[in-house]
Amino acid sequence: MIFKLFLNLSKFFLIVWLGLWATLASAQTSAQVTPDYSRWAATANMAQDTLEAGTANEAFLTKLREQLALRRSEFLEVQNSSPARLAILEEQLAALGPVPESGTELAEIAERRASLAQDIEAINAPRIRAREAYKQADGLIREIDAALSAKQTENLLKLGPSPIDLRLWPEAVLQITEKLQSLVGSVSTAWNTPVVRDKARDQLPLIVTLLLAAGLLLTQGRRWLARALRRLSRSEDAFGVDLARYLLGLGQLVNVMLCVFLLSRAWSVSRLYDLDLSVLLQAATWIFAPLFISRWLATQLCPIDETSRSALALPGGSGLQARLLIRWLGVVISAMILMGYLSDMGDFSSGTEAVIVFVLVSIAGVGTLRLGGLLWRQSHGPQAATGAEQVPHRIVVRLGQGLAVVAAICIALAVIGYSYLAIELLMSILLSTGLLGILFVTFEAVRNAFAMLSSDRSAGHDSLAAVVVNAGLIVASLPVFALIGGVRTSELTELWASFKSGVTLGEVQLSPGVVLQLIVVFVIGLLLTRLIQRTLKTRILAKTKIDAGGQNAIVSGIGYFGIFLAAVVAITSAGLDLSSLAIVAGALSVGIGFGLQNIVSNFVSGIILLIERPISVGDWIEVGGNMGIVRKISDRSTSIQTFDRTDVIVPNADLVSGTVTNYTHGSSVGRIIVPIGVAYGNDTRKIEELLLPLAEQHPLVLKDPAPSVVFQGFGADSLNFEIRALLADINYGLTVRSELNHQVYEVLTANGIEIPFGQRDIWIRNPEALGAVRAEPS
């Protein structure tokens, strides 16, 4: 029955938690626990005989598998024991060198070689035996998994009596009534037992304390939560209001679940129950969980306040109906879990189970049909224009169609007699849909939380950090979806065991602990590298006389070296042998040679640029027809900002192998040329006397070497002169050229010197043709 899902959930997450704790907290130890192989042989033979007989039930096979899994873990621990000691002995043996071909060597060396070989064999012997036992246990576990899968399929496809046979109903009512009466009677029987009553009186202070705590939480919990979230709920920001509503609802859910736990605990302490009722008390939290979770989820998806932003955006009064249906389905799921426990305790007949399943599936199926219809009809209703982040419209419609179809199929299966298949299929769909709803409202809460933490609300709501957190929630929910879909806990724990054991690459064993240690050490090294770079750039190099390009080269070089050093330290600290990665490095080199040669070429070119420094940040360069200022030299490319304020990304290989014009390399001094044309008939010496002072008196023109005026030659329309001057900063060349042009025009105009422009005389070879055209009648 579906109630086993909750037990599987708790068991699976307990195993995962213990596995994580063991992986992170356990240290390598030389102590070795020798397994009892004689006892293991008996267990293995018993498991093999059980599998060959094929008569064991699912519960026995599950217990047997758990026992085999524990033994397999012991063998794996022995198999991986003493790796450091073994590595040291092998290094010592390798240091002695190979045995001489002649077969004769010094007695002392031969004796030492034999001693080391004996020590290595002594360490490897239990490892080899544990490896063989591990393989045997692993094979038996796989056979048990196959047997369990076969039994699970058989149960799903088992055809029982049809509930439409009315003769089954009186017996079903009688058995259910008798079971409920026995549970109620167990309380009276326990109270009438003097020993139990005396123990209950002794525990009366604790019982009263638990009841008072539950009552206090039930009456005051909501007020405390509202007070804690008062500032957030009064925020004028919509993100803060939505986040407060989510947290308040989640807090109320936890509060009510805690009250149920305290009440069941108080009843357990009283001992006023029998064995069957004690099972229900221990599972009380799981039994009532769907009821309370559905109430919270319904309020989040379809808020009671119509002004609140709705996730489903149902038109008209459909939101109220959807909210009621979601709550009702939660009640039915809780009832199914309760009846599942009662069925296991009461030894109900197959007819009674068919009737129970038919009633519950019919009630849940009708509610699911109705809810699916509401979502389906959303395709014909108007969309809410609230600006809220809503579930995509198409997904909602398809979800509604799927719920309606599955509900109809499950009702038909229950009528035919496939009770187990009907209830498993229907509850899997309902629980999966509920989990999707929980994930969605949680995604929005995470995004709202990052929006409130950010100064820019919109940017924080759509930030990368929120996406990463939500992706982590999706990954964490995958095991839950698998369990809901029918995957057994043993199968998930098997995957978890495979994950913990890691993978083998050549002679390198990568396990989660090794990978985690490698990542942590590398991240620490990377952070230290960035800290050193920042300190050098802001506090040390800034106080030196090194130019900006040199500072950038030093900082970048430190970054490359730090990343390389961090990678080496991380690999060695994780216990990985770098020599064993030679094959992988060779394969990568082949891949680099064929597919990554351009990237590697640009990276190497970037290093060359930082070492030789033909260009630096802030230089004015021209490459490939693009002229601008170098803004950044990165690993693969260089960013150039043109004078039009556009960024041009140039691969580093083009800067190393191509032709680059650097106008400010090593010095900002540069020459400008201002061409000038004057009319024929002017005194050329006078022109020179007028133009030269203009260049000499400009503040940005260097005095040494002095500027000059060159009579360039005789043009077609003018006498051509040039002002040539060196500037202290060529970056101001355009400004100086413009200013000199203004001054030249003013001086020439003031002295009556004409600046000519091109003139042309037109000669017509056949002028009579024009007269003929003019005389032609129109």
mmCIF file of C-alpha atoms in Angstrom, residues 85-320:
data_model
loop_
_atom_site.group_PDB
_atom_site.id
_atom_site.type_symbol
_atom_site.label_atom_id
_atom_site.label_comp_id
_atom_site.label_asym_id
_atom_site.label_seq_id
_atom_site.Cartn_x
_atom_site.Cartn_y
_atom_site.Cartn_z
ATOM 1 C CA ARG A 85 50.862 1.873 4.044
ATOM 2 C CA LEU A 86 50.617 -0.195 0.857
ATOM 3 C CA ALA A 87 51.732 2.741 -1.282
ATOM 4 C CA ILE A 88 54.781 3.325 0.947
ATOM 5 C CA LEU A 89 55.825 -0.339 0.757
ATOM 6 C CA GLU A 90 55.433 -0.396 -3.020
ATOM 7 C CA GLU A 91 57.552 2.771 -3.307
ATOM 8 C CA GLN A 92 60.209 1.202 -1.106
ATOM 9 C CA LEU A 93 60.222 -1.930 -3.237
ATOM 10 C CA ALA A 94 60.448 0.126 -6.426
ATOM 11 C CA ALA A 95 63.383 2.057 -4.932
ATOM 12 C CA LEU A 96 65.392 -1.167 -4.797
ATOM 13 C CA GLY A 97 65.148 -1.403 -8.575
ATOM 14 C CA PRO A 98 64.501 -4.469 -10.714
ATOM 15 C CA VAL A 99 66.105 -7.811 -9.973
ATOM 16 C CA PRO A 100 69.397 -8.121 -11.909
ATOM 17 C CA GLU A 101 69.198 -10.256 -15.047
ATOM 18 C CA SER A 102 72.015 -12.357 -13.753
ATOM 19 C CA GLY A 103 69.853 -13.304 -10.795
ATOM 20 C CA THR A 104 72.541 -12.441 -8.276
ATOM 21 C CA GLU A 105 72.485 -9.393 -6.030
ATOM 22 C CA LEU A 106 73.758 -8.436 -2.623
ATOM 23 C CA ALA A 107 72.350 -10.593 0.145
ATOM 24 C CA GLU A 108 71.288 -7.538 2.150
ATOM 25 C CA ILE A 109 69.289 -6.134 -0.788
ATOM 26 C CA ALA A 110 67.746 -9.521 -1.587
ATOM 27 C CA GLU A 111 66.730 -9.966 2.033
ATOM 28 C CA ARG A 112 65.211 -6.493 2.113
ATOM 29 C CA ARG A 113 63.352 -7.155 -1.150
ATOM 30 C CA ALA A 114 61.874 -10.392 0.230
ATOM 31 C CA SER A 115 60.840 -8.652 3.450
ATOM 32 C CA LEU A 116 59.043 -5.865 1.578
ATOM 33 C CA ALA A 117 57.324 -8.373 -0.712
ATOM 34 C CA GLN A 118 56.162 -10.331 2.331
ATOM 35 C CA ASP A 119 54.760 -7.183 3.971
ATOM 36 C CA ILE A 120 52.926 -6.257 0.762
ATOM 37 C CA GLU A 121 51.474 -9.750 0.508
ATOM 38 C CA ALA A 122 50.360 -9.589 4.163
ATOM 39 C CA ILE A 123 48.441 -6.362 3.446
ATOM 40 C CA ASN A 124 47.009 -7.565 0.139
ATOM 41 C CA ALA A 125 45.824 -10.961 1.422
ATOM 42 C CA PRO A 126 42.852 -9.663 3.480
ATOM 43 C CA ARG A 127 42.100 -7.085 0.785
ATOM 44 C CA ILE A 128 41.882 -9.801 -1.880
ATOM 45 C CA ARG A 129 39.696 -11.996 0.306
ATOM 46 C CA ALA A 130 37.424 -9.055 1.109
ATOM 47 C CA ARG A 131 37.204 -8.200 -2.589
ATOM 48 C CA GLU A 132 36.027 -11.735 -3.376
ATOM 49 C CA ALA A 133 33.431 -11.624 -0.581
ATOM 50 C CA TYR A 134 32.311 -8.188 -1.756
ATOM 51 C CA LYS A 135 31.688 -9.499 -5.254
ATOM 52 C CA GLN A 136 29.692 -12.429 -3.853
ATOM 53 C CA ALA A 137 27.559 -10.176 -1.641
ATOM 54 C CA ASP A 138 27.021 -7.760 -4.501
ATOM 55 C CA GLY A 139 25.844 -10.585 -6.759
ATOM 56 C CA LEU A 140 23.399 -11.865 -4.143
ATOM 57 C CA ILE A 141 22.016 -8.377 -3.648
ATOM 58 C CA ARG A 142 21.417 -8.010 -7.368
ATOM 59 C CA GLU A 143 19.565 -11.348 -7.405
ATOM 60 C CA ILE A 144 17.397 -10.232 -4.472
ATOM 61 C CA ASP A 145 16.648 -6.949 -6.258
ATOM 62 C CA ALA A 146 15.534 -8.888 -9.308
ATOM 63 C CA ALA A 147 13.314 -11.115 -7.153
ATOM 64 C CA LEU A 148 11.781 -8.110 -5.404
ATOM 65 C CA SER A 149 11.095 -6.427 -8.730
ATOM 66 C CA ALA A 150 9.371 -9.569 -9.959
ATOM 67 C CA LYS A 151 7.214 -9.776 -6.826
ATOM 68 C CA GLN A 152 6.351 -6.089 -7.070
ATOM 69 C CA THR A 153 5.236 -6.535 -10.674
ATOM 70 C CA GLU A 154 3.227 -9.611 -9.706
ATOM 71 C CA ASN A 155 1.426 -7.692 -6.965
ATOM 72 C CA LEU A 156 0.626 -4.813 -9.289
ATOM 73 C CA LEU A 157 -0.898 -7.106 -11.903
ATOM 74 C CA LYS A 158 -2.706 -9.356 -9.431
ATOM 75 C CA LEU A 159 -6.425 -9.576 -10.171
ATOM 76 C CA GLY A 160 -8.616 -9.718 -7.060
ATOM 77 C CA PRO A 161 -12.364 -9.833 -6.472
ATOM 78 C CA SER A 162 -14.452 -7.057 -7.990
ATOM 79 C CA PRO A 163 -16.018 -4.655 -5.464
ATOM 80 C CA ILE A 164 -19.217 -4.507 -7.493
ATOM 81 C CA ASP A 165 -20.037 -7.884 -5.950
ATOM 82 C CA LEU A 166 -22.357 -6.641 -3.173
ATOM 83 C CA ARG A 167 -21.816 -9.828 -1.165
ATOM 84 C CA LEU A 168 -18.359 -8.525 -0.201
ATOM 85 C CA TRP A 169 -19.640 -5.355 1.432
ATOM 86 C CA PRO A 170 -21.226 -6.739 4.643
ATOM 87 C CA GLU A 171 -18.070 -8.676 5.480
ATOM 88 C CA ALA A 172 -15.933 -5.595 4.744
ATOM 89 C CA VAL A 173 -18.033 -3.401 7.033
ATOM 90 C CA LEU A 174 -17.930 -6.058 9.749
ATOM 91 C CA GLN A 175 -14.140 -6.486 9.617
ATOM 92 C CA ILE A 176 -13.465 -2.743 9.623
ATOM 93 C CA THR A 177 -15.883 -2.213 12.523
ATOM 94 C CA GLU A 178 -14.325 -5.022 14.536
ATOM 95 C CA LYS A 179 -10.856 -3.605 13.994
ATOM 96 C CA LEU A 180 -11.853 -0.110 15.090
ATOM 97 C CA GLN A 181 -13.676 -1.515 18.125
ATOM 98 C CA SER A 182 -10.590 -3.502 19.079
ATOM 99 C CA LEU A 183 -8.444 -0.359 18.929
ATOM 100 C CA VAL A 184 -10.880 1.557 21.106
ATOM 101 C CA GLY A 185 -11.221 -1.376 23.452
ATOM 102 C CA SER A 186 -7.453 -1.638 23.841
ATOM 103 C CA VAL A 187 -7.445 1.762 25.548
ATOM 104 C CA SER A 188 -10.135 0.682 28.012
ATOM 105 C CA THR A 189 -8.374 -2.629 28.636
ATOM 106 C CA ALA A 190 -5.069 -0.880 29.283
ATOM 107 C CA TRP A 191 -6.736 1.590 31.696
ATOM 108 C CA ASN A 192 -8.370 -1.254 33.599
ATOM 109 C CA THR A 193 -4.972 -2.929 34.031
ATOM 110 C CA PRO A 194 -3.600 -1.758 37.418
ATOM 111 C CA VAL A 195 0.063 -1.914 36.351
ATOM 112 C CA VAL A 196 -0.526 0.181 33.226
ATOM 113 C CA ARG A 197 -2.725 2.643 35.123
ATOM 114 C CA ASP A 198 -0.097 3.099 37.817
ATOM 115 C CA LYS A 199 2.606 3.730 35.208
ATOM 116 C CA ALA A 200 0.353 6.263 33.483
ATOM 117 C CA ARG A 201 -0.115 8.087 36.784
ATOM 118 C CA ASP A 202 3.649 8.105 37.327
ATOM 119 C CA GLN A 203 4.114 9.713 33.920
ATOM 120 C CA LEU A 204 1.300 12.213 34.501
ATOM 121 C CA PRO A 205 3.637 15.282 34.876
ATOM 122 C CA LEU A 206 5.311 14.519 31.541
ATOM 123 C CA ILE A 207 1.948 13.874 29.870
ATOM 124 C CA VAL A 208 0.548 17.165 31.153
ATOM 125 C CA THR A 209 3.685 18.999 30.011
ATOM 126 C CA LEU A 210 3.404 17.567 26.517
ATOM 127 C CA LEU A 211 -0.294 18.423 26.322
ATOM 128 C CA LEU A 212 0.302 21.981 27.554
ATOM 129 C CA ALA A 213 3.108 22.459 25.008
ATOM 130 C CA ALA A 214 0.852 21.208 22.218
ATOM 131 C CA GLY A 215 -1.984 23.466 23.331
ATOM 132 C CA LEU A 216 0.313 26.474 23.605
ATOM 133 C CA LEU A 217 1.662 25.938 20.094
ATOM 134 C CA LEU A 218 -1.819 25.374 18.721
ATOM 135 C CA THR A 219 -3.270 28.572 20.245
ATOM 136 C CA GLN A 220 -0.292 30.932 20.182
ATOM 137 C CA GLY A 221 1.878 29.589 17.351
ATOM 138 C CA ARG A 222 0.222 31.610 14.603
ATOM 139 C CA ARG A 223 0.473 34.824 16.634
ATOM 140 C CA TRP A 224 4.187 34.270 17.264
ATOM 141 C CA LEU A 225 4.822 33.609 13.581
ATOM 142 C CA ALA A 226 2.845 36.676 12.492
ATOM 143 C CA ARG A 227 4.792 38.814 14.966
ATOM 144 C CA ALA A 228 8.119 37.473 13.692
ATOM 145 C CA LEU A 229 7.139 38.229 10.073
ATOM 146 C CA ARG A 230 5.401 41.532 10.793
ATOM 147 C CA ARG A 231 8.018 43.737 9.147
ATOM 148 C CA LEU A 232 8.175 41.556 6.050
ATOM 149 C CA SER A 233 4.399 41.269 5.694
ATOM 150 C CA ARG A 234 3.970 45.043 5.983
ATOM 151 C CA SER A 235 6.489 45.664 3.235
ATOM 152 C CA GLU A 236 5.205 47.659 0.296
ATOM 153 C CA ASP A 237 7.265 45.399 -1.953
ATOM 154 C CA ALA A 238 5.217 42.591 -3.540
ATOM 155 C CA PHE A 239 8.189 40.240 -3.188
ATOM 156 C CA GLY A 240 8.253 40.762 0.567
ATOM 157 C CA VAL A 241 4.510 40.218 0.935
ATOM 158 C CA ASP A 242 4.633 36.961 -1.033
ATOM 159 C CA LEU A 243 7.643 35.750 0.945
ATOM 160 C CA ALA A 244 5.910 36.549 4.247
ATOM 161 C CA ARG A 245 2.807 34.653 3.131
ATOM 162 C CA TYR A 246 4.915 31.620 2.213
ATOM 163 C CA LEU A 247 6.892 31.628 5.465
ATOM 164 C CA LEU A 248 3.785 32.163 7.574
ATOM 165 C CA GLY A 249 2.014 29.223 5.925
ATOM 166 C CA LEU A 250 5.079 27.011 6.211
ATOM 167 C CA GLY A 251 5.506 27.958 9.848
ATOM 168 C CA GLN A 252 1.875 27.076 10.576
ATOM 169 C CA LEU A 253 2.359 23.711 8.853
ATOM 170 C CA VAL A 254 5.403 22.907 10.983
ATOM 171 C CA ASN A 255 3.570 24.140 14.064
ATOM 172 C CA VAL A 256 0.570 21.854 13.488
ATOM 173 C CA MET A 257 2.790 18.857 12.679
ATOM 174 C CA LEU A 258 4.710 19.471 15.892
ATOM 175 C CA CYS A 259 1.422 19.566 17.824
ATOM 176 C CA VAL A 260 0.449 16.183 16.356
ATOM 177 C CA PHE A 261 3.820 14.785 17.347
ATOM 178 C CA LEU A 262 3.495 16.073 20.913
ATOM 179 C CA LEU A 263 -0.032 14.663 21.271
ATOM 180 C CA SER A 264 0.989 11.252 19.933
ATOM 181 C CA ARG A 265 4.032 11.328 22.200
ATOM 182 C CA ALA A 266 1.853 12.100 25.216
ATOM 183 C CA TRP A 267 -0.391 9.158 24.375
ATOM 184 C CA SER A 268 2.642 6.910 23.919
ATOM 185 C CA VAL A 269 4.000 7.892 27.320
ATOM 186 C CA SER A 270 0.668 6.986 28.933
ATOM 187 C CA ARG A 271 0.964 3.372 27.658
ATOM 188 C CA LEU A 272 -2.816 3.252 27.196
ATOM 189 C CA TYR A 273 -2.669 1.197 24.008
ATOM 190 C CA ASP A 274 -1.948 -2.232 22.615
ATOM 191 C CA LEU A 275 0.579 -3.288 19.988
ATOM 192 C CA ASP A 276 -1.579 -2.266 17.020
ATOM 193 C CA LEU A 277 -2.419 1.136 18.424
ATOM 194 C CA SER A 278 1.250 1.756 19.233
ATOM 195 C CA VAL A 279 2.043 1.346 15.527
ATOM 196 C CA LEU A 280 -0.556 3.987 14.673
ATOM 197 C CA LEU A 281 0.793 6.336 17.331
ATOM 198 C CA GLN A 282 4.330 6.045 15.968
ATOM 199 C CA ALA A 283 3.046 6.759 12.449
ATOM 200 C CA ALA A 284 0.616 9.516 13.479
ATOM 201 C CA THR A 285 2.787 12.280 12.032
ATOM 202 C CA TRP A 286 3.000 10.512 8.655
ATOM 203 C CA ILE A 287 -0.711 9.725 8.666
ATOM 204 C CA PHE A 288 -1.778 13.345 9.180
ATOM 205 C CA ALA A 289 1.000 14.872 7.055
ATOM 206 C CA PRO A 290 -0.914 14.824 3.715
ATOM 207 C CA LEU A 291 -3.935 16.443 5.369
ATOM 208 C CA PHE A 292 -2.004 19.439 6.693
ATOM 209 C CA ILE A 293 0.361 19.734 3.710
ATOM 210 C CA SER A 294 -2.590 19.839 1.306
ATOM 211 C CA ARG A 295 -4.192 22.687 3.307
ATOM 212 C CA TRP A 296 -0.970 24.687 3.153
ATOM 213 C CA LEU A 297 -0.406 23.933 -0.543
ATOM 214 C CA ALA A 298 -3.988 24.870 -1.451
ATOM 215 C CA THR A 299 -3.591 28.256 0.240
ATOM 216 C CA GLN A 300 -0.283 28.893 -1.526
ATOM 217 C CA LEU A 301 -1.509 27.943 -4.997
ATOM 218 C CA CYS A 302 -4.973 29.492 -4.649
ATOM 219 C CA PRO A 303 -4.802 32.264 -2.007
ATOM 220 C CA ILE A 304 -7.907 33.041 -0.006
ATOM 221 C CA ASP A 305 -7.300 36.760 -0.510
ATOM 222 C CA GLU A 306 -8.353 37.479 -4.084
ATOM 223 C CA THR A 307 -5.985 40.465 -4.233
ATOM 224 C CA SER A 308 -2.985 38.194 -3.653
ATOM 225 C CA ARG A 309 -1.011 36.985 -6.596
ATOM 226 C CA SER A 310 -2.168 33.533 -7.704
ATOM 227 C CA ALA A 311 0.149 30.878 -9.074
ATOM 228 C CA LEU A 312 -2.478 28.907 -11.008
ATOM 229 C CA ALA A 313 -4.423 31.948 -12.241
ATOM 230 C CA LEU A 314 -7.750 30.067 -12.351
ATOM 231 C CA PRO A 315 -10.585 32.175 -13.789
ATOM 232 C CA GLY A 316 -13.649 33.280 -11.824
ATOM 233 C CA GLY A 317 -14.569 31.209 -8.776
ATOM 234 C CA SER A 318 -12.527 28.209 -9.891
ATOM 235 C CA GLY A 319 -9.805 29.154 -7.414
ATOM 236 C CA LEU A 320 -12.109 28.468 -4.456
#
